[in-house]
Each structure stands twice: as structure tokens, then as C-alpha cells.
């Protein structure tokens, strides 16, 4: 029989850390896939043997890197965001996931067309019709499917962030500006406490922030 502790819902802090970790992992997988070979193409060259070309993700789908980096930045923002901002960031993560999906599915659906930049650089052939005619065969590797899976994780993570944003803990006090007051709540003591910001403003205006304190100090 399961204990009562095992049936307790996850803590707000655990929910927050879990979604931030999921966003980071999904972005890492997309960026890793982007650095690998996505398409192996065989191109016919006039007066020569056929060329075998390896097309990296950076050539087949260059937008993936920017989207993955945006995911990393979004994960950092989630760590300090308030509730309303978390909802906005969740929607942005959904948008990033959809963008990665569209960028990847185009390569899977038409690997020959995705090979265009590499084919043009290797043979000088330009134009969609000419490139498609020159490509004898084009097959995808498992790497674009990894990016496709990462896009689904991003999409689900964004939806989860929106749904659970109200249960997350708020920003910690380290990101908020606070001012310490004396324990006794003595206004006079608080007013005598030097404020570095005020002192800096007075120095910027050419004033001496210590002049008033020197006037009030008794002569020895």
C-alpha cells in the first residue's frame, strides 16, 4: 500500500525546476542535432562521376541554432520571472517549438531541396528545378528526427508552463531591492544612515555629501 507521502503533489519549487530543466534539455538536443549531418545526397555532375555530399543541419536548417539559443535564454528568464511573465514565456516556448518543428519537417519532407546550398557550392548549379534535377538521391539521417522530437518537447513544456505558472514560487528576495531599517524603528537613526546612491548624486552635482555631517559634528 503506497504511503501518504508518495501521494503528495510535487512542490512548487520542484515543478519550477523541472520545467526549466526540460526547456534546457530540449534546446540542447535541438542544438546538438543542428551540428550533425542531416542529409546525404548524391549529385550528378556533368563530365564527372557523381558527387556524394553530406549536408549539415547548419546548411539544411540554419534557423535551428537561433531557436535553440532563444530556448536557453528563455530558461534563464523563467528562473526569475513573475506569474504573468511566466505565462508569456510559456507562450514563447510554444512558438519556439512550432518554429523548430516547421524548420525540421521541411528537411524531412524534401531532403533534396534542403541540400540546395551545398549542391550549389559544390557544382555551381543554381535554381530549384536545376538542383532537383541534379540530385540523384537524397536521404535523411536520424539527426533531423532528434530535432523533431525536441520540438515536441518544447511545445509540451510551453503548455505545461502556462498551465502550472500559478503554482510556481515567486521570485526570490535576492532579485528585489530592499532597505533595512533599525530594529527599534527609529526614524532619526534611519535618516542618519548614509545612502550611497544619494551620496553619489550629490558628488555628481559637485556637492560634498559629508559637509552636513561635518557641520553637525561637535568640535573636539
Short mmCIF file of C-alpha atoms in Angstrom, two decimals:
data_model
loop_
_atom_site.label_atom_id
_atom_site.label_comp_id
_atom_site.label_asym_id
_atom_site.label_seq_id
_atom_site.Cartn_x
_atom_site.Cartn_y
_atom_site.Cartn_z
CA UNK A 1 0.00 0.00 0.00
CA UNK A 2 1.55 3.35 -1.01
CA UNK A 3 2.33 5.72 1.82
CA UNK A 4 0.67 9.11 2.24
CA UNK A 5 3.95 10.82 1.39
CA UNK A 6 4.12 9.24 -2.09
CA UNK A 7 0.68 10.62 -2.96
CA UNK A 8 1.59 14.21 -2.18
CA UNK A 9 1.68 16.51 -5.22
CA UNK A 10 5.09 17.85 -6.26
CA UNK A 11 6.21 21.00 -4.51
CA UNK A 12 6.04 24.34 -6.37
CA UNK A 13 9.83 24.54 -6.37
CA UNK A 14 10.15 21.10 -7.94
CA UNK A 15 7.63 22.00 -10.65
CA UNK A 16 9.59 25.13 -11.49
CA UNK A 17 12.96 23.37 -11.62
CA UNK A 18 11.51 20.52 -13.68
CA UNK A 19 10.16 22.77 -16.41
CA UNK A 20 13.33 24.86 -16.54
CA UNK A 21 15.36 21.66 -16.90
CA UNK A 22 13.04 20.36 -19.64
CA UNK A 23 13.43 23.60 -21.61
CA UNK A 24 17.22 23.40 -21.29
CA UNK A 25 17.34 19.74 -22.34
CA UNK A 26 15.08 20.32 -25.37
CA UNK A 27 17.19 23.28 -26.51
CA UNK A 28 20.37 21.26 -26.03
CA UNK A 29 19.02 18.38 -28.13
CA UNK A 30 17.98 20.74 -30.92
CA UNK A 31 21.39 22.43 -30.92
CA UNK A 32 23.19 19.07 -30.86
CA UNK A 33 21.16 17.81 -33.81
CA UNK A 34 21.85 21.04 -35.71
CA UNK A 35 25.62 20.38 -35.59
CA UNK A 36 25.34 16.94 -37.23
CA UNK A 37 24.79 15.65 -40.77
CA UNK A 38 21.12 15.76 -41.74
CA UNK A 39 21.13 14.71 -45.40
CA UNK A 40 23.35 12.51 -47.54
CA UNK A 41 22.93 13.50 -51.18
CA UNK A 42 24.22 12.04 -54.44
CA UNK A 43 24.59 14.67 -57.17
CA UNK A 44 25.28 14.12 -60.84
CA UNK A 45 27.97 16.38 -62.22
CA UNK A 46 28.41 16.90 -65.95
CA UNK A 47 31.56 15.24 -67.28
CA UNK A 48 32.43 13.67 -63.93
CA UNK A 49 31.40 10.95 -61.56
CA UNK A 50 28.54 11.53 -59.19
CA UNK A 51 29.33 13.51 -56.06
CA UNK A 52 28.37 12.36 -52.58
CA UNK A 53 27.63 15.32 -50.34
CA UNK A 54 26.97 15.48 -46.62
CA UNK A 55 24.62 18.29 -45.64
CA UNK A 56 24.86 19.50 -42.04
CA UNK A 57 21.95 20.84 -40.08
CA UNK A 58 23.56 24.26 -40.27
CA UNK A 59 23.05 24.17 -44.04
CA UNK A 60 19.76 22.29 -44.19
CA UNK A 61 18.01 24.26 -41.43
CA UNK A 62 20.04 27.30 -40.30
CA UNK A 63 17.24 28.69 -38.14
CA UNK A 64 17.58 25.90 -35.56
CA UNK A 65 20.59 27.47 -33.86
CA UNK A 66 18.83 30.78 -33.19
CA UNK A 67 15.75 28.97 -31.89
CA UNK A 68 17.81 26.76 -29.58
CA UNK A 69 19.69 29.77 -28.18
CA UNK A 70 16.36 31.51 -27.63
CA UNK A 71 15.31 28.47 -25.59
CA UNK A 72 18.39 28.81 -23.38
CA UNK A 73 17.64 32.49 -22.77
CA UNK A 74 14.01 31.66 -22.02
CA UNK A 75 15.07 29.11 -19.39
CA UNK A 76 17.16 31.75 -17.67
CA UNK A 77 14.27 34.21 -17.69
CA UNK A 78 11.95 31.59 -16.19
CA UNK A 79 14.16 31.39 -13.11
CA UNK A 80 13.33 34.97 -12.05
CA UNK A 81 10.01 35.67 -13.79
CA UNK A 82 6.73 36.51 -12.07
CA UNK A 83 3.45 34.78 -12.80
CA UNK A 84 2.31 36.94 -15.73
CA UNK A 85 5.74 36.88 -17.33
CA UNK A 86 5.84 33.09 -16.94
CA UNK A 87 2.66 32.80 -18.99
CA UNK A 88 4.21 34.96 -21.72
CA UNK A 89 7.41 32.90 -21.66
CA UNK A 90 5.37 29.70 -21.86
CA UNK A 91 3.65 31.01 -24.98
CA UNK A 92 7.05 31.92 -26.44
CA UNK A 93 8.31 28.39 -25.76
CA UNK A 94 5.31 27.03 -27.65
CA UNK A 95 6.18 29.34 -30.53
CA UNK A 96 9.82 28.18 -30.46
CA UNK A 97 8.67 24.56 -30.55
CA UNK A 98 6.40 25.19 -33.52
CA UNK A 99 9.21 27.01 -35.35
CA UNK A 100 11.67 24.16 -34.76
CA UNK A 101 9.03 21.70 -35.98
CA UNK A 102 8.43 23.63 -39.21
CA UNK A 103 12.14 24.09 -39.86
CA UNK A 104 12.77 20.38 -39.37
CA UNK A 105 9.77 18.90 -41.16
CA UNK A 106 10.69 20.76 -44.35
CA UNK A 107 14.01 18.94 -44.44
CA UNK A 108 12.43 15.56 -43.76
CA UNK A 109 9.74 16.13 -46.40
CA UNK A 110 12.16 17.25 -49.12
CA UNK A 111 15.81 16.43 -48.35
CA UNK A 112 16.87 17.13 -51.93
CA UNK A 113 15.68 20.73 -51.70
CA UNK A 114 17.26 21.10 -48.27
CA UNK A 115 20.59 20.20 -49.88
CA UNK A 116 20.46 23.23 -52.18
CA UNK A 117 23.19 25.36 -50.53
CA UNK A 118 25.70 22.51 -50.52
CA UNK A 119 24.81 21.39 -54.06
CA UNK A 120 25.23 24.93 -55.39
CA UNK A 121 28.58 25.35 -53.62
CA UNK A 122 29.89 22.03 -54.96
CA UNK A 123 28.62 22.15 -58.55
CA UNK A 124 27.67 25.74 -59.26
CA UNK A 125 24.15 24.65 -60.16
CA UNK A 126 21.53 27.17 -59.03
CA UNK A 127 17.78 27.34 -59.20
CA UNK A 128 15.30 24.98 -57.58
CA UNK A 129 14.45 23.00 -60.71
CA UNK A 130 18.09 22.61 -61.74
CA UNK A 131 19.14 21.48 -58.28
CA UNK A 132 16.33 18.93 -58.02
CA UNK A 133 17.30 17.58 -61.45
CA UNK A 134 20.96 17.30 -60.43
CA UNK A 135 20.26 15.43 -57.17
CA UNK A 136 20.07 11.73 -57.96
CA UNK A 137 19.26 10.67 -54.39
CA UNK A 138 18.92 12.32 -51.00
CA UNK A 139 18.32 10.54 -47.70
CA UNK A 140 17.92 11.92 -44.22
CA UNK A 141 19.91 10.76 -41.20
CA UNK A 142 18.40 10.25 -37.72
CA UNK A 143 19.51 13.72 -36.58
CA UNK A 144 16.62 15.76 -38.01
CA UNK A 145 14.25 13.36 -36.24
CA UNK A 146 16.01 14.19 -32.98
CA UNK A 147 15.36 17.88 -33.64
CA UNK A 148 11.77 17.00 -34.47
CA UNK A 149 11.41 15.24 -31.12
CA UNK A 150 12.95 18.24 -29.37
CA UNK A 151 10.31 20.46 -30.97
CA UNK A 152 7.53 18.36 -29.42
CA UNK A 153 9.23 18.57 -26.02
CA UNK A 154 9.42 22.37 -26.37
CA UNK A 155 5.76 22.53 -27.32
CA UNK A 156 4.66 20.41 -24.37
CA UNK A 157 6.96 22.32 -22.00
CA UNK A 158 5.45 25.64 -23.08
CA UNK A 159 1.92 24.37 -22.50
CA UNK A 160 2.95 22.97 -19.12
CA UNK A 161 4.50 26.29 -18.09
CA UNK A 162 1.28 28.13 -18.93
CA UNK A 163 -0.90 25.61 -17.07
CA UNK A 164 1.24 25.42 -13.92
CA UNK A 165 2.51 29.01 -13.75
CA UNK A 166 0.18 29.83 -10.87
CA UNK A 167 1.74 27.12 -8.71
CA UNK A 168 5.32 28.24 -9.13
CA UNK A 169 7.06 30.09 -6.28
CA UNK A 170 7.59 33.79 -6.84
CA UNK A 171 10.96 35.45 -7.46
CA UNK A 172 13.33 35.25 -4.51
CA UNK A 173 14.23 38.30 -2.44
CA UNK A 174 17.72 38.40 -3.95
CA UNK A 175 16.20 39.97 -7.09
CA UNK A 176 14.21 42.60 -5.16
CA UNK A 177 15.51 45.91 -3.83
CA UNK A 178 15.04 46.12 -0.04
CA UNK A 179 16.11 48.66 2.53
CA UNK A 180 16.98 47.60 6.08
CA UNK A 181 15.55 49.68 8.91
CA UNK A 182 16.73 49.72 12.55
CA UNK A 183 15.05 47.17 14.81
CA UNK A 184 13.56 49.88 17.01
CA UNK A 185 12.11 51.71 14.03
CA UNK A 186 13.85 54.98 14.99
CA UNK A 187 13.32 57.42 12.10
CA UNK A 188 16.15 59.65 13.33
CA UNK A 189 18.62 56.77 13.29
CA UNK A 190 17.45 55.75 9.81
CA UNK A 191 17.84 59.29 8.46
CA UNK A 192 21.44 59.39 9.74
CA UNK A 193 22.30 56.19 7.85
CA UNK A 194 24.33 57.18 4.75
CA UNK A 195 22.77 56.28 1.41
CA UNK A 196 25.45 55.55 -1.23
CA UNK A 197 23.04 56.40 -4.06
CA UNK A 198 22.24 59.83 -2.58
CA UNK A 199 25.93 60.48 -1.89
CA UNK A 200 26.80 59.64 -5.48
CA UNK A 201 24.12 62.01 -6.80
CA UNK A 202 25.50 64.81 -4.64
CA UNK A 203 29.04 64.17 -5.86
CA UNK A 204 27.75 64.26 -9.45
CA UNK A 205 26.32 67.74 -8.78
CA UNK A 206 29.65 68.89 -7.31
CA UNK A 207 28.41 68.86 -3.70
CA UNK A 208 30.16 67.35 -0.69
CA UNK A 209 27.88 64.71 0.87
CA UNK A 210 29.88 64.88 4.13
CA UNK A 211 29.50 68.64 4.58
CA UNK A 212 26.27 68.41 6.58
CA UNK A 213 27.62 65.68 8.83
CA UNK A 214 30.78 67.72 9.46
CA UNK A 215 28.70 70.76 10.44
CA UNK A 216 26.67 68.73 12.91
CA UNK A 217 29.72 67.09 14.48
CA UNK A 218 30.83 68.83 17.73
CA UNK A 219 34.29 70.33 17.84
CA UNK A 220 36.83 68.37 19.86
#
